[in-house]
GROMACS .gro file of C-alpha atoms in nm:
model
   85
    1ASP     CA    1  -0.005   0.015   0.024
    2ARG     CA    2   0.296   0.261   0.022
    3TRP     CA    3   0.347   0.241  -0.282
    4MET     CA    4  -0.010   0.369  -0.366
    5GLU     CA    5   0.026   0.602  -0.177
    6ARG     CA    6   0.323   0.753  -0.312
    7THR     CA    7   0.071   0.809  -0.587
    8GLY     CA    8  -0.191   0.969  -0.475
    9ILE     CA    9  -0.379   0.614  -0.499
   10ASN     CA   10  -0.662   0.552  -0.093
   11GLY     CA   11  -0.442   0.170  -0.046
   12ALA     CA   12  -0.530  -0.086  -0.245
   13ALA     CA   13  -0.840  -0.276  -0.075
   14SER     CA   14  -0.990   0.122  -0.322
   15LEU     CA   15  -0.811  -0.044  -0.653
   16LEU     CA   16  -0.961  -0.368  -0.628
   17ASP     CA   17  -1.335  -0.148  -0.478
   18THR     CA   18  -1.294   0.083  -0.815
   19ALA     CA   19  -1.262  -0.210  -1.053
   20ARG     CA   20  -1.499  -0.399  -0.847
   21MET     CA   21  -1.761  -0.127  -0.915
   22ALA     CA   22  -1.648  -0.067  -1.313
   23ARG     CA   23  -1.730  -0.437  -1.339
   24VAL     CA   24  -2.074  -0.394  -1.182
   25TRP     CA   25  -2.144  -0.072  -1.403
   26GLU     CA   26  -2.070  -0.265  -1.693
   27MET     CA   27  -2.301  -0.569  -1.606
   28VAL     CA   28  -2.593  -0.333  -1.551
   29VAL     CA   29  -2.570  -0.054  -1.774
   30ILE     CA   30  -2.477  -0.187  -2.091
   31ASN     CA   31  -2.491  -0.561  -2.064
   32GLY     CA   32  -2.867  -0.551  -1.923
   33ASP     CA   33  -2.769  -0.824  -1.627
   34SER     CA   34  -3.037  -0.760  -1.302
   35PRO     CA   35  -2.788  -0.635  -1.004
   36ARG     CA   36  -2.961  -1.041  -0.825
   37ALA     CA   37  -2.698  -1.174  -1.121
   38VAL     CA   38  -2.414  -0.913  -1.090
   39ALA     CA   39  -2.370  -0.979  -0.682
   40HIS     CA   40  -2.390  -1.391  -0.823
   41ARG     CA   41  -2.141  -1.298  -1.019
   42LEU     CA   42  -1.950  -1.135  -0.838
   43GLY     CA   43  -1.935  -1.324  -0.567
   44TYR     CA   44  -2.171  -1.078  -0.257
   45ARG     CA   45  -2.365  -1.231  -0.064
   46ARG     CA   46  -2.640  -1.094  -0.095
   47LEU     CA   47  -2.806  -0.877  -0.273
   48ARG     CA   48  -2.805  -0.599  -0.007
   49LEU     CA   49  -2.377  -0.547   0.041
   50LEU     CA   50  -2.353  -0.482  -0.349
   51VAL     CA   51  -2.589  -0.268  -0.281
   52THR     CA   52  -2.468  -0.058  -0.005
   53HIS     CA   53  -2.136  -0.079  -0.188
   54THR     CA   54  -2.286   0.060  -0.407
   55ARG     CA   55  -2.423   0.403  -0.200
   56ARG     CA   56  -2.129   0.390   0.009
   57LEU     CA   57  -1.831   0.398  -0.379
   58VAL     CA   58  -2.061   0.623  -0.614
   59GLY     CA   59  -2.412   0.665  -0.387
   60SER     CA   60  -2.657   0.526  -0.563
   61SER     CA   61  -2.768   0.230  -0.608
   62PRO     CA   62  -2.680  -0.061  -0.894
   63ASN     CA   63  -3.088  -0.015  -1.034
   64GLU     CA   64  -3.017   0.352  -1.044
   65LEU     CA   65  -2.695   0.341  -1.259
   66GLY     CA   66  -2.696   0.393  -1.604
   67LYS     CA   67  -3.068   0.580  -1.512
   68GLN     CA   68  -3.017   0.853  -1.243
   69LEU     CA   69  -2.634   0.831  -1.276
   70THR     CA   70  -2.411   0.874  -1.597
   71LEU     CA   71  -2.112   0.755  -1.714
   72PRO     CA   72  -1.980   1.070  -1.599
   73ALA     CA   73  -2.102   1.138  -1.261
   74PHE     CA   74  -2.000   0.768  -1.209
   75THR     CA   75  -1.664   0.815  -1.289
   76ASP     CA   76  -1.591   1.094  -1.108
   77SER     CA   77  -1.721   0.897  -0.853
   78LEU     CA   78  -1.489   0.673  -0.901
   79ALA     CA   79  -1.168   0.860  -0.868
   80ALA     CA   80  -1.282   1.062  -0.610
   81ALA     CA   81  -1.319   0.702  -0.396
   82LEU     CA   82  -0.974   0.604  -0.558
   83PHE     CA   83  -0.749   0.887  -0.542
   84GLY     CA   84  -0.990   1.062  -0.245
   85SER     CA   85  -1.045   1.382  -0.412
   0.00000   0.00000   0.00000
């Protein structure tokens, strides 16, 4: 984590969280998969955990991705989570 912090990244956990959330966007918005199916495929034990994770990182539920949350707003939220801005 030390070398990541030197580059401005909040650590390995933040990097993994943002990568996983980018995958959620792809599966829900681009592929049209249901949040329940996405949660299962990405290893969330329950749909509720995916919802909580999505809200914590981007401020919206998986159902709101692409509808109420645009791609630019989504990427801005991920950048803030990753770099702490």
